[in-house]
Amino acid sequence: IVFQIDLKNADPERVEKQIEKLFDIPICECVRISAKQGTNVEKVLQKVIEKIPPPQCNTADPLKALVFDSTFDHYRGVIANIALFGGEIQKGHKIVSAHTKKRYEVNEVGILTPNEQPTHKLYAGQVGYLIAGMKEVTEAQIGDTLFLYKQPVEPLPGFKSAKPMVFAGMYPVDQTEYNNLKSALERLTLNDSSVTVHRDSSLALGAGWRLGFLGLLHMEVFNQRLEQEYNMSVILTAPTVPYKATLSSAKLIKEYGKTEITIINPAQFPDKLSVSEYLEPTVLGTIVTPHEYIGKIIALCQDRRAVQKDMLYIDEQRVMLKYLFPLNEIVVDFYDALKSLSSGYASFDYEDAGYQAADLIKMDILLNGNPVEELATIVHNDKAYATGKFLCERLKDAIPRQLFEIAIQAAIGKKIIARETLKAYRKNVVAKCYGGDITRRMKLLKRQAEGKKLMRKIGNVEVPRDAFIHVLKRQNDN
């Protein structure tokens, strides 16, 4: 174990005790280094030689190469970084991908020094790069195994295709920028095969895409790269997670061709009568925090519907908590809330924990009784009222007032669970009445009320684009 000792808040003795307790590594095995001061740097290289064994490979074995990274070059196509666990590879060899089953001819191999240096061959035990005419980065999946044509081998274990866990709608701020944004997305996804892209459109926001990301950080980085590298301004809607539904309706099973479907868009949410159960993704989260913040953090986790799995005191000051979280509860602002409660000292990490049954419902937002498809959302039954109230309040602030009253409602099916009323502009029609018979005043007010009623019947509420951006944007302002 190597750790720095030149940081202002470094406490080497305490850290060594934590490492010994958590990982059962003796204190004598820990190397205290400082790259700034040059302390013990040479010991790191000695430990690498001692502790990391050389690769056990044989060039006489059939070719078995692991793809561990890939990049895209506009002139040469996909460049796959590979580690050879058997055999050898050179220009002209015909190879096959164990995952895609596609066949390629090797155009170039080489080593990284750290720049690409072409060589005649790569041998078992070496790490290098390979160019074989792959057109897209998705063809060079990280973890895939390459082997020679007609010499198949057992693929290296542990390979899993990257599965997006967070979805968000992306739209250009100005629809005239659609083609430029499309071009920027195509170029950016060439170097990031884990992003999934599907065409989407919205009555309010226009044409756009629904993108899938590995996590919220991945989404943030992707969005920043769009802005910084391609100077694109986009509207990114609130992130959602992929839910699943087990169908019980024979008609729907026949339509989809399977009994379990994945829902990434609330508009696709099936009716409860045709579903036996809904499933939501979960993660196993690990929180390490100073002990004085335990109470606040436990309350935060319970508020996010988390189930405690473990609690361990690492030492006198620090505690490790393990919780099973619904992914939807942590995907937006959980990390920020955790850092705020712990004055920045708590750390958070999570790993996929599969799906579990949940009481999910689709909530619609209505304006004067008409549903707004873009604002539909999937929520847990326990959080429906709070979410509906929040969205109605936010819309009330975002929609400009009209000449007639607007009812903003959150509904589950036909049941209204929250409502806000946007008052109409009102002209004082009785201002000219400064005395006389009251019937004159009442007649004017009655005529105005009838006009407002007629206006409400024939008037459509058009939600301005700015209001959608205000309601759908990722950050929670309150």
CSV table of C-alpha atoms in Angstrom, one decimal, residues 25-475:
chain,number,residue,atom,x,y,z
A,25,ILE,CA,-2.2,-5.5,5.6
A,26,PRO,CA,0.7,-5.2,8.1
A,27,ILE,CA,1.9,-1.7,8.9
A,28,CYS,CA,5.4,-2.7,7.8
A,29,GLU,CA,4.1,-3.3,4.2
A,30,CYS,CA,2.9,0.3,3.9
A,31,VAL,CA,5.2,2.7,2.0
A,32,ARG,CA,5.1,6.4,2.9
A,33,ILE,CA,6.0,8.5,-0.1
A,34,SER,CA,6.2,12.1,-1.1
A,35,ALA,CA,6.7,12.7,-4.9
A,36,LYS,CA,7.1,16.4,-4.1
A,37,GLN,CA,10.0,15.8,-1.7
A,38,GLY,CA,11.2,12.6,-3.3
A,39,THR,CA,10.8,10.5,-0.2
A,40,ASN,CA,10.8,6.7,-0.7
A,41,VAL,CA,9.9,7.0,-4.4
A,42,GLU,CA,12.5,4.3,-5.3
A,43,LYS,CA,10.9,1.9,-2.9
A,44,VAL,CA,7.7,2.0,-4.9
A,45,LEU,CA,9.4,0.5,-8.0
A,46,GLN,CA,11.1,-2.1,-5.8
A,47,LYS,CA,7.7,-3.1,-4.3
A,48,VAL,CA,6.2,-3.4,-7.9
A,49,ILE,CA,8.9,-5.8,-8.9
A,50,GLU,CA,8.5,-7.8,-5.6
A,51,LYS,CA,4.7,-7.9,-5.4
A,52,ILE,CA,3.5,-8.1,-9.0
A,53,PRO,CA,4.4,-11.4,-10.7
A,54,PRO,CA,5.4,-11.5,-14.3
A,55,PRO,CA,2.8,-12.7,-16.8
A,56,GLN,CA,2.5,-16.5,-17.2
A,57,CYS,CA,2.1,-16.7,-20.9
A,58,ASN,CA,3.3,-18.9,-23.8
A,59,THR,CA,3.8,-17.8,-27.4
A,60,ALA,CA,3.1,-21.3,-28.5
A,61,ASP,CA,-0.5,-21.1,-27.3
A,62,PRO,CA,-3.3,-19.9,-29.6
A,63,LEU,CA,-3.7,-16.1,-29.7
A,64,LYS,CA,-5.8,-14.7,-26.8
A,65,ALA,CA,-5.8,-10.9,-26.5
A,66,LEU,CA,-7.8,-8.8,-24.1
A,67,VAL,CA,-9.1,-5.4,-25.2
A,68,PHE,CA,-8.7,-3.0,-22.2
A,69,ASP,CA,-9.2,0.4,-23.9
A,70,SER,CA,-10.0,1.9,-27.3
A,71,THR,CA,-9.9,5.3,-29.0
A,72,PHE,CA,-10.9,6.6,-32.4
A,73,ASP,CA,-8.7,8.2,-35.0
A,74,HIS,CA,-10.4,9.9,-38.0
A,75,TYR,CA,-7.8,8.6,-40.4
A,76,ARG,CA,-7.0,5.1,-39.1
A,77,GLY,CA,-10.3,4.2,-37.4
A,78,VAL,CA,-10.5,2.4,-34.1
A,79,ILE,CA,-7.2,1.9,-32.2
A,80,ALA,CA,-7.6,-1.0,-29.6
A,81,ASN,CA,-5.3,-1.3,-26.7
A,82,ILE,CA,-4.6,-5.0,-26.1
A,83,ALA,CA,-2.9,-7.3,-23.6
A,84,LEU,CA,-1.7,-10.7,-25.0
A,85,PHE,CA,-2.3,-13.7,-22.7
A,86,GLY,CA,-1.2,-16.2,-25.3
A,87,GLY,CA,0.2,-16.5,-28.9
A,88,GLU,CA,1.4,-13.7,-31.1
A,89,ILE,CA,-0.1,-11.2,-33.5
A,90,GLN,CA,1.3,-9.4,-36.6
A,91,LYS,CA,0.1,-7.4,-39.6
A,92,GLY,CA,-2.0,-9.6,-42.0
A,93,HIS,CA,-3.4,-11.9,-39.3
A,94,LYS,CA,-7.1,-12.5,-39.5
A,95,ILE,CA,-8.7,-12.1,-36.1
A,96,VAL,CA,-12.2,-12.5,-34.6
A,97,SER,CA,-14.0,-10.7,-31.7
A,98,ALA,CA,-15.4,-13.2,-29.2
A,99,HIS,CA,-18.3,-10.7,-28.4
A,100,THR,CA,-19.4,-9.4,-31.8
A,101,LYS,CA,-18.2,-12.4,-33.8
A,102,LYS,CA,-16.9,-10.0,-36.5
A,103,ARG,CA,-13.8,-10.8,-38.5
A,104,TYR,CA,-11.0,-8.3,-39.2
A,105,GLU,CA,-7.6,-8.2,-40.8
A,106,VAL,CA,-4.8,-6.7,-38.8
A,107,ASN,CA,-3.3,-3.5,-40.4
A,108,GLU,CA,-0.8,-2.5,-37.7
A,109,VAL,CA,0.4,-3.5,-34.3
A,110,GLY,CA,2.8,-1.8,-31.9
A,111,ILE,CA,3.7,-0.8,-28.4
A,112,LEU,CA,3.1,2.3,-26.4
A,113,THR,CA,6.2,4.2,-25.3
A,114,PRO,CA,4.0,6.2,-24.4
A,115,ASN,CA,3.4,7.3,-28.0
A,116,GLU,CA,2.4,4.6,-30.5
A,117,GLN,CA,5.5,2.8,-31.9
A,118,PRO,CA,4.8,0.3,-34.7
A,119,THR,CA,6.5,-3.1,-34.3
A,120,HIS,CA,6.7,-6.3,-36.5
A,121,LYS,CA,4.9,-8.5,-33.9
A,122,LEU,CA,3.4,-8.5,-30.4
A,123,TYR,CA,4.1,-11.6,-28.2
A,124,ALA,CA,2.3,-13.2,-25.2
A,125,GLY,CA,2.9,-11.1,-22.1
A,126,GLN,CA,3.2,-7.8,-24.0
A,127,VAL,CA,0.8,-4.8,-23.9
A,128,GLY,CA,0.3,-2.8,-27.1
A,129,TYR,CA,-2.1,-1.5,-29.6
A,130,LEU,CA,-3.8,-2.9,-32.7
A,131,ILE,CA,-5.5,-1.4,-35.8
A,132,ALA,CA,-7.7,-3.7,-37.7
A,133,GLY,CA,-10.2,-1.6,-39.7
A,134,MET,CA,-12.8,-1.4,-37.0
A,135,LYS,CA,-15.2,1.4,-38.0
A,136,GLU,CA,-16.8,2.2,-34.6
A,137,VAL,CA,-15.5,2.1,-31.0
A,138,THR,CA,-18.5,-0.1,-30.1
A,139,GLU,CA,-16.7,-2.9,-32.1
A,140,ALA,CA,-13.8,-2.8,-29.6
A,141,GLN,CA,-15.7,-3.5,-26.4
A,142,ILE,CA,-13.6,-3.2,-23.2
A,143,GLY,CA,-13.1,-6.7,-21.8
A,144,ASP,CA,-13.6,-8.4,-25.2
A,145,THR,CA,-11.3,-11.3,-26.3
A,146,LEU,CA,-9.7,-11.4,-29.7
A,147,PHE,CA,-8.4,-14.7,-31.3
A,148,LEU,CA,-7.2,-15.9,-34.7
A,149,TYR,CA,-9.7,-16.9,-37.3
A,150,LYS,CA,-10.4,-20.7,-37.2
A,151,GLN,CA,-8.4,-20.9,-33.9
A,152,PRO,CA,-11.2,-20.2,-31.4
A,153,VAL,CA,-10.3,-20.0,-27.7
A,154,GLU,CA,-12.3,-19.7,-24.5
A,155,PRO,CA,-13.0,-16.0,-23.9
A,156,LEU,CA,-11.4,-14.4,-20.9
A,157,PRO,CA,-13.9,-14.4,-18.0
A,158,GLY,CA,-15.7,-11.4,-16.5
A,159,PHE,CA,-16.7,-9.6,-19.7
A,160,LYS,CA,-20.0,-7.6,-19.5
A,161,SER,CA,-21.3,-5.1,-22.0
A,162,ALA,CA,-21.6,-1.6,-20.5
A,163,LYS,CA,-25.2,-1.0,-19.5
A,164,PRO,CA,-26.5,2.6,-19.2
A,165,MET,CA,-28.0,3.3,-15.8
A,166,VAL,CA,-29.0,7.0,-16.1
A,167,PHE,CA,-31.1,8.4,-19.0
A,168,ALA,CA,-31.7,12.0,-19.9
A,169,GLY,CA,-33.3,13.9,-22.8
A,170,MET,CA,-31.0,16.3,-24.7
A,171,TYR,CA,-32.3,19.1,-26.9
A,172,PRO,CA,-30.6,22.1,-28.6
A,173,VAL,CA,-31.4,25.4,-27.0
A,174,ASP,CA,-32.1,26.7,-30.5
A,175,GLN,CA,-33.6,24.2,-33.1
A,176,THR,CA,-31.5,25.8,-35.8
A,177,GLU,CA,-28.5,24.3,-34.0
A,178,TYR,CA,-29.9,20.7,-34.4
A,179,ASN,CA,-27.6,19.6,-37.2
A,180,ASN,CA,-24.5,21.0,-35.4
A,181,LEU,CA,-25.4,19.3,-32.2
A,182,LYS,CA,-26.0,16.0,-34.1
A,183,SER,CA,-22.6,16.3,-35.6
A,184,ALA,CA,-21.0,17.0,-32.2
A,185,LEU,CA,-22.8,14.0,-30.6
A,186,GLU,CA,-21.6,11.7,-33.4
A,187,ARG,CA,-18.0,12.8,-33.0
A,188,LEU,CA,-18.1,12.6,-29.1
A,189,THR,CA,-19.7,9.1,-29.0
A,190,LEU,CA,-17.0,7.8,-31.3
A,191,ASN,CA,-14.6,8.0,-28.4
A,192,ASP,CA,-17.2,6.9,-25.8
A,193,SER,CA,-18.9,3.7,-26.7
A,194,SER,CA,-20.8,3.4,-23.4
A,195,VAL,CA,-23.2,6.3,-24.3
A,196,THR,CA,-26.4,5.1,-26.0
A,197,VAL,CA,-28.2,7.5,-28.3
A,198,HIS,CA,-31.9,7.3,-29.4
A,199,ARG,CA,-33.8,9.9,-31.4
A,200,ASP,CA,-36.5,11.6,-29.5
A,201,SER,CA,-38.9,14.6,-29.9
A,202,SER,CA,-41.0,16.8,-27.7
A,203,LEU,CA,-43.8,19.2,-28.5
A,204,ALA,CA,-42.3,21.8,-26.2
A,205,LEU,CA,-38.6,21.3,-26.7
A,206,GLY,CA,-38.5,20.1,-30.3
A,207,ALA,CA,-36.3,17.4,-31.9
A,208,GLY,CA,-33.6,15.9,-29.7
A,209,TRP,CA,-32.2,12.6,-28.3
A,210,ARG,CA,-32.6,10.4,-25.3
A,211,LEU,CA,-29.1,9.5,-24.0
A,212,GLY,CA,-28.0,6.7,-21.7
A,213,PHE,CA,-25.0,7.1,-19.4
A,214,LEU,CA,-23.2,4.8,-16.9
A,215,GLY,CA,-23.9,7.3,-14.1
A,216,LEU,CA,-24.5,10.9,-13.1
A,217,LEU,CA,-20.7,11.8,-13.2
A,218,HIS,CA,-20.5,10.3,-16.7
A,219,MET,CA,-23.4,12.5,-17.8
A,220,GLU,CA,-21.9,15.6,-16.3
A,221,VAL,CA,-18.5,15.0,-18.0
A,222,PHE,CA,-20.2,14.3,-21.3
A,223,ASN,CA,-22.2,17.5,-21.1
A,224,GLN,CA,-19.1,19.5,-20.2
A,225,ARG,CA,-17.2,18.1,-23.1
A,226,LEU,CA,-20.1,19.1,-25.5
A,227,GLU,CA,-19.9,22.7,-24.1
A,228,GLN,CA,-16.1,23.0,-24.0
A,229,GLU,CA,-14.9,21.1,-27.0
A,230,TYR,CA,-17.8,21.8,-29.4
A,231,ASN,CA,-19.2,25.0,-28.0
A,232,MET,CA,-22.8,23.6,-27.9
A,233,SER,CA,-25.5,24.8,-25.5
A,234,VAL,CA,-28.1,22.2,-24.7
A,235,ILE,CA,-31.1,21.5,-22.6
A,236,LEU,CA,-30.5,18.4,-20.5
A,237,THR,CA,-33.6,17.2,-18.8
A,238,ALA,CA,-33.8,15.6,-15.3
A,239,PRO,CA,-32.0,12.2,-15.2
A,240,THR,CA,-34.1,9.1,-14.9
A,241,VAL,CA,-33.2,5.4,-14.4
A,242,PRO,CA,-34.4,2.3,-16.3
A,243,TYR,CA,-37.3,0.6,-14.6
A,244,LYS,CA,-38.7,-2.8,-15.5
A,245,ALA,CA,-42.2,-4.2,-15.6
A,246,THR,CA,-43.4,-7.8,-15.5
A,247,LEU,CA,-46.3,-8.0,-17.9
A,248,SER,CA,-49.5,-10.0,-17.1
A,249,SER,CA,-51.5,-8.9,-20.2
A,250,ALA,CA,-51.4,-11.5,-23.0
A,251,LYS,CA,-52.0,-8.7,-25.5
A,252,LEU,CA,-48.9,-6.7,-24.3
A,253,ILE,CA,-46.7,-9.8,-24.1
A,254,LYS,CA,-47.6,-10.6,-27.7
A,255,GLU,CA,-46.9,-7.0,-28.7
A,256,TYR,CA,-43.4,-6.8,-27.0
A,257,GLY,CA,-42.6,-10.5,-27.6
A,258,LYS,CA,-41.4,-10.9,-23.9
A,259,THR,CA,-42.9,-10.9,-20.4
A,260,GLU,CA,-40.4,-8.3,-18.9
A,261,ILE,CA,-39.8,-4.9,-20.5
A,262,THR,CA,-37.5,-2.0,-19.7
A,263,ILE,CA,-38.9,1.5,-19.3
A,264,ILE,CA,-36.6,4.4,-20.0
A,265,ASN,CA,-39.3,7.0,-20.8
A,266,PRO,CA,-42.3,7.7,-18.6
A,267,ALA,CA,-44.5,7.9,-21.7
A,268,GLN,CA,-43.9,4.1,-22.2
A,269,PHE,CA,-45.0,3.3,-18.6
A,270,PRO,CA,-47.6,0.4,-18.8
A,271,ASP,CA,-50.9,0.5,-16.9
A,272,LYS,CA,-51.0,-1.2,-13.5
A,273,LEU,CA,-53.8,-3.5,-14.6
A,274,SER,CA,-51.6,-5.1,-17.2
A,275,VAL,CA,-48.5,-5.6,-15.0
A,276,SER,CA,-47.9,-8.1,-12.2
A,277,GLU,CA,-45.1,-6.1,-10.7
A,278,TYR,CA,-42.8,-3.1,-11.3
A,279,LEU,CA,-39.0,-3.4,-10.6
A,280,GLU,CA,-36.6,-0.5,-9.9
A,281,PRO,CA,-32.7,-0.7,-10.0
A,282,THR,CA,-30.9,-0.7,-6.7
A,283,VAL,CA,-27.3,-0.1,-5.6
A,284,LEU,CA,-25.2,-1.1,-2.6
A,285,GLY,CA,-23.8,2.2,-1.3
A,286,THR,CA,-20.8,2.5,1.1
A,287,ILE,CA,-20.5,5.7,3.2
A,288,VAL,CA,-17.3,6.4,5.3
A,289,THR,CA,-17.9,9.3,7.7
A,290,PRO,CA,-16.6,10.9,11.0
A,291,HIS,CA,-18.7,9.5,13.8
A,292,GLU,CA,-20.2,12.9,14.8
A,293,TYR,CA,-22.3,13.0,11.6
A,294,ILE,CA,-23.9,9.5,11.9
A,295,GLY,CA,-27.3,10.7,13.1
A,296,LYS,CA,-27.8,13.2,10.2
A,297,ILE,CA,-26.5,10.7,7.6
A,298,ILE,CA,-28.8,7.9,8.8
A,299,ALA,CA,-31.8,10.2,8.7
A,300,LEU,CA,-30.8,11.2,5.1
A,301,CYS,CA,-30.5,7.6,4.0
A,302,GLN,CA,-33.9,6.7,5.6
A,303,ASP,CA,-35.5,9.6,3.8
A,304,ARG,CA,-34.1,8.2,0.5
A,305,ARG,CA,-35.8,4.8,1.2
A,306,ALA,CA,-32.5,3.1,1.9
A,307,VAL,CA,-32.1,-0.2,3.9
A,308,GLN,CA,-29.2,-0.5,6.2
A,309,LYS,CA,-27.0,-3.6,5.6
A,310,ASP,CA,-24.0,-3.0,7.8
A,311,MET,CA,-22.3,-0.5,10.2
A,312,LEU,CA,-18.7,-0.8,11.2
A,313,TYR,CA,-16.4,1.4,13.3
A,314,ILE,CA,-13.1,1.7,11.4
A,315,ASP,CA,-11.4,3.4,14.3
A,316,GLU,CA,-12.3,5.8,17.1
A,317,GLN,CA,-13.3,8.6,14.7
A,318,ARG,CA,-14.6,7.0,11.5
A,319,VAL,CA,-17.6,4.8,10.7
A,320,MET,CA,-18.4,2.8,7.6
A,321,LEU,CA,-22.1,2.4,6.7
A,322,LYS,CA,-23.5,0.1,4.0
A,323,TYR,CA,-27.0,0.8,2.6
A,324,LEU,CA,-29.1,-0.7,-0.2
A,325,PHE,CA,-30.4,2.4,-2.1
A,326,PRO,CA,-33.0,2.7,-4.9
A,327,LEU,CA,-30.9,4.2,-7.7
A,328,ASN,CA,-33.5,6.8,-8.5
A,329,GLU,CA,-33.1,8.3,-4.9
A,330,ILE,CA,-29.3,9.0,-5.2
A,331,VAL,CA,-28.9,9.8,-8.9
A,332,VAL,CA,-29.6,13.6,-8.7
A,333,ASP,CA,-28.6,15.3,-5.4
A,334,PHE,CA,-27.7,12.6,-2.8
A,335,TYR,CA,-24.0,13.2,-3.0
A,336,ASP,CA,-24.4,17.0,-2.6
A,337,ALA,CA,-26.7,16.5,0.4
A,338,LEU,CA,-24.2,14.0,2.0
A,339,LYS,CA,-21.3,16.4,1.6
A,340,SER,CA,-23.3,19.3,3.0
A,341,LEU,CA,-24.4,17.3,6.1
A,342,SER,CA,-20.9,16.1,6.8
A,343,SER,CA,-19.1,19.4,6.1
A,344,GLY,CA,-17.4,17.6,3.2
A,345,TYR,CA,-15.8,14.8,5.2
A,346,ALA,CA,-18.0,11.9,4.2
A,347,SER,CA,-17.2,9.8,1.1
A,348,PHE,CA,-19.7,7.8,-0.9
A,349,ASP,CA,-19.3,4.9,-3.3
A,350,TYR,CA,-21.8,2.4,-4.8
A,351,GLU,CA,-22.0,-0.7,-6.9
A,352,ASP,CA,-24.9,-2.2,-8.9
A,353,ALA,CA,-27.2,-4.5,-6.8
A,354,GLY,CA,-29.8,-5.6,-9.4
A,355,TYR,CA,-33.5,-4.9,-9.4
A,356,GLN,CA,-36.1,-5.2,-6.7
A,357,ALA,CA,-39.9,-5.0,-6.6
A,358,ALA,CA,-41.3,-1.5,-5.9
A,359,ASP,CA,-44.6,0.3,-5.7
A,360,LEU,CA,-44.1,2.6,-8.7
A,361,ILE,CA,-46.7,4.9,-10.3
A,362,LYS,CA,-46.8,7.3,-13.2
A,363,MET,CA,-47.7,10.8,-12.3
A,364,ASP,CA,-49.1,13.2,-14.9
A,365,ILE,CA,-49.1,17.0,-14.8
A,366,LEU,CA,-52.3,18.7,-16.1
A,367,LEU,CA,-52.8,22.3,-17.2
A,368,ASN,CA,-56.6,23.1,-17.2
A,369,GLY,CA,-57.2,19.3,-17.4
A,370,ASN,CA,-54.9,18.7,-20.3
A,371,PRO,CA,-51.8,16.4,-19.7
A,372,VAL,CA,-48.3,17.7,-20.5
A,373,GLU,CA,-46.4,14.7,-21.8
A,374,GLU,CA,-43.0,16.1,-21.2
A,375,LEU,CA,-43.6,16.6,-17.5
A,376,ALA,CA,-44.9,13.0,-16.8
A,377,THR,CA,-42.7,11.2,-14.3
A,378,ILE,CA,-42.3,7.8,-12.6
A,379,VAL,CA,-42.3,8.0,-8.8
A,380,HIS,CA,-42.6,5.7,-5.8
A,381,ASN,CA,-46.0,5.8,-4.2
A,382,ASP,CA,-44.7,7.1,-0.9
A,383,LYS,CA,-43.1,10.2,-2.6
A,384,ALA,CA,-45.9,11.0,-5.1
A,385,TYR,CA,-47.5,13.8,-3.1
A,386,ALA,CA,-44.3,15.6,-2.3
A,387,THR,CA,-43.0,15.3,-5.9
A,388,GLY,CA,-46.4,16.4,-7.3
A,389,LYS,CA,-46.6,19.4,-5.0
A,390,PHE,CA,-43.1,20.5,-5.8
A,391,LEU,CA,-43.7,20.3,-9.6
A,392,CYS,CA,-47.0,22.2,-9.3
A,393,GLU,CA,-45.3,25.0,-7.3
A,394,ARG,CA,-42.4,25.2,-9.7
A,395,LEU,CA,-44.7,25.4,-12.7
A,396,LYS,CA,-46.8,28.1,-11.0
A,397,ASP,CA,-43.6,30.3,-10.8
A,398,ALA,CA,-42.5,29.5,-14.4
A,399,ILE,CA,-45.8,29.9,-16.4
A,400,PRO,CA,-46.7,33.5,-17.2
A,401,ARG,CA,-50.2,34.6,-16.1
A,402,GLN,CA,-53.0,34.6,-18.7
A,403,LEU,CA,-56.3,36.5,-19.0
A,404,PHE,CA,-58.0,33.4,-17.5
A,405,GLU,CA,-57.3,31.3,-14.5
A,406,ILE,CA,-55.0,28.2,-14.9
A,407,ALA,CA,-55.3,25.1,-12.8
A,408,ILE,CA,-52.0,23.2,-12.5
A,409,GLN,CA,-52.6,19.7,-11.2
A,410,ALA,CA,-50.6,16.6,-10.4
A,411,ALA,CA,-52.6,13.4,-11.1
A,412,ILE,CA,-52.2,9.7,-10.6
A,413,GLY,CA,-54.6,8.1,-13.1
A,414,LYS,CA,-57.8,10.1,-12.5
A,415,LYS,CA,-57.0,11.1,-8.9
A,416,ILE,CA,-55.7,14.6,-8.3
A,417,ILE,CA,-53.0,14.7,-5.6
A,418,ALA,CA,-51.8,18.3,-5.8
A,419,ARG,CA,-53.0,21.6,-7.2
A,420,GLU,CA,-51.8,25.1,-7.7
A,421,THR,CA,-53.9,27.9,-9.2
A,422,LEU,CA,-52.4,30.6,-11.4
A,423,LYS,CA,-54.6,33.6,-11.0
A,424,ALA,CA,-55.8,35.5,-14.0
A,425,TYR,CA,-55.0,39.1,-14.9
A,426,ARG,CA,-58.1,41.1,-13.8
A,427,LYS,CA,-59.2,44.4,-15.1
A,428,ASN,CA,-61.1,46.6,-12.6
A,429,VAL,CA,-64.3,47.0,-14.6
A,430,VAL,CA,-66.2,48.7,-11.8
A,431,ALA,CA,-63.6,51.5,-11.5
A,432,LYS,CA,-66.0,53.9,-13.3
A,433,CYS,CA,-68.8,53.1,-10.9
A,434,TYR,CA,-68.5,55.6,-8.1
A,435,GLY,CA,-71.9,55.5,-6.7
A,436,GLY,CA,-75.5,54.9,-7.7
A,437,ASP,CA,-77.4,51.6,-7.8
A,438,ILE,CA,-75.3,48.4,-6.9
A,439,THR,CA,-77.1,46.4,-9.6
A,440,ARG,CA,-75.0,48.3,-12.2
A,441,ARG,CA,-71.8,47.1,-10.5
A,442,MET,CA,-73.0,43.5,-10.2
A,443,LYS,CA,-74.0,43.5,-13.9
A,444,LEU,CA,-70.5,44.5,-15.0
A,445,LEU,CA,-68.8,41.9,-12.7
A,446,LYS,CA,-71.2,39.1,-14.0
A,447,ARG,CA,-70.4,40.0,-17.6
A,448,GLN,CA,-66.7,39.9,-16.9
A,449,ALA,CA,-67.0,36.4,-15.1
A,450,GLU,CA,-68.9,35.0,-18.2
A,451,GLY,CA,-66.2,36.3,-20.5
A,452,LYS,CA,-63.5,34.7,-18.4
A,453,LYS,CA,-65.4,31.4,-18.3
A,454,LEU,CA,-65.7,31.4,-22.1
A,455,MET,CA,-62.0,32.2,-22.5
A,456,ARG,CA,-61.1,29.3,-20.3
A,457,LYS,CA,-63.1,26.9,-22.4
A,458,ILE,CA,-61.6,27.9,-25.7
A,459,GLY,CA,-58.1,29.0,-24.6
A,460,ASN,CA,-55.2,26.6,-24.7
A,461,VAL,CA,-52.3,27.1,-22.3
A,462,GLU,CA,-49.0,27.0,-24.2
A,463,VAL,CA,-46.1,26.3,-21.8
A,464,PRO,CA,-43.2,28.5,-22.8
A,465,ARG,CA,-39.8,26.9,-23.5
A,466,ASP,CA,-38.2,28.7,-20.6
A,467,ALA,CA,-40.8,27.2,-18.2
A,468,PHE,CA,-39.8,23.7,-19.3
A,469,ILE,CA,-36.1,24.4,-18.8
A,470,HIS,CA,-36.9,25.8,-15.3
A,471,VAL,CA,-38.9,22.7,-14.3
A,472,LEU,CA,-36.9,20.0,-16.0
A,473,LYS,CA,-33.4,21.2,-15.3
A,474,ARG,CA,-31.3,18.9,-13.2
A,475,GLN,CA,-30.3,21.1,-10.2
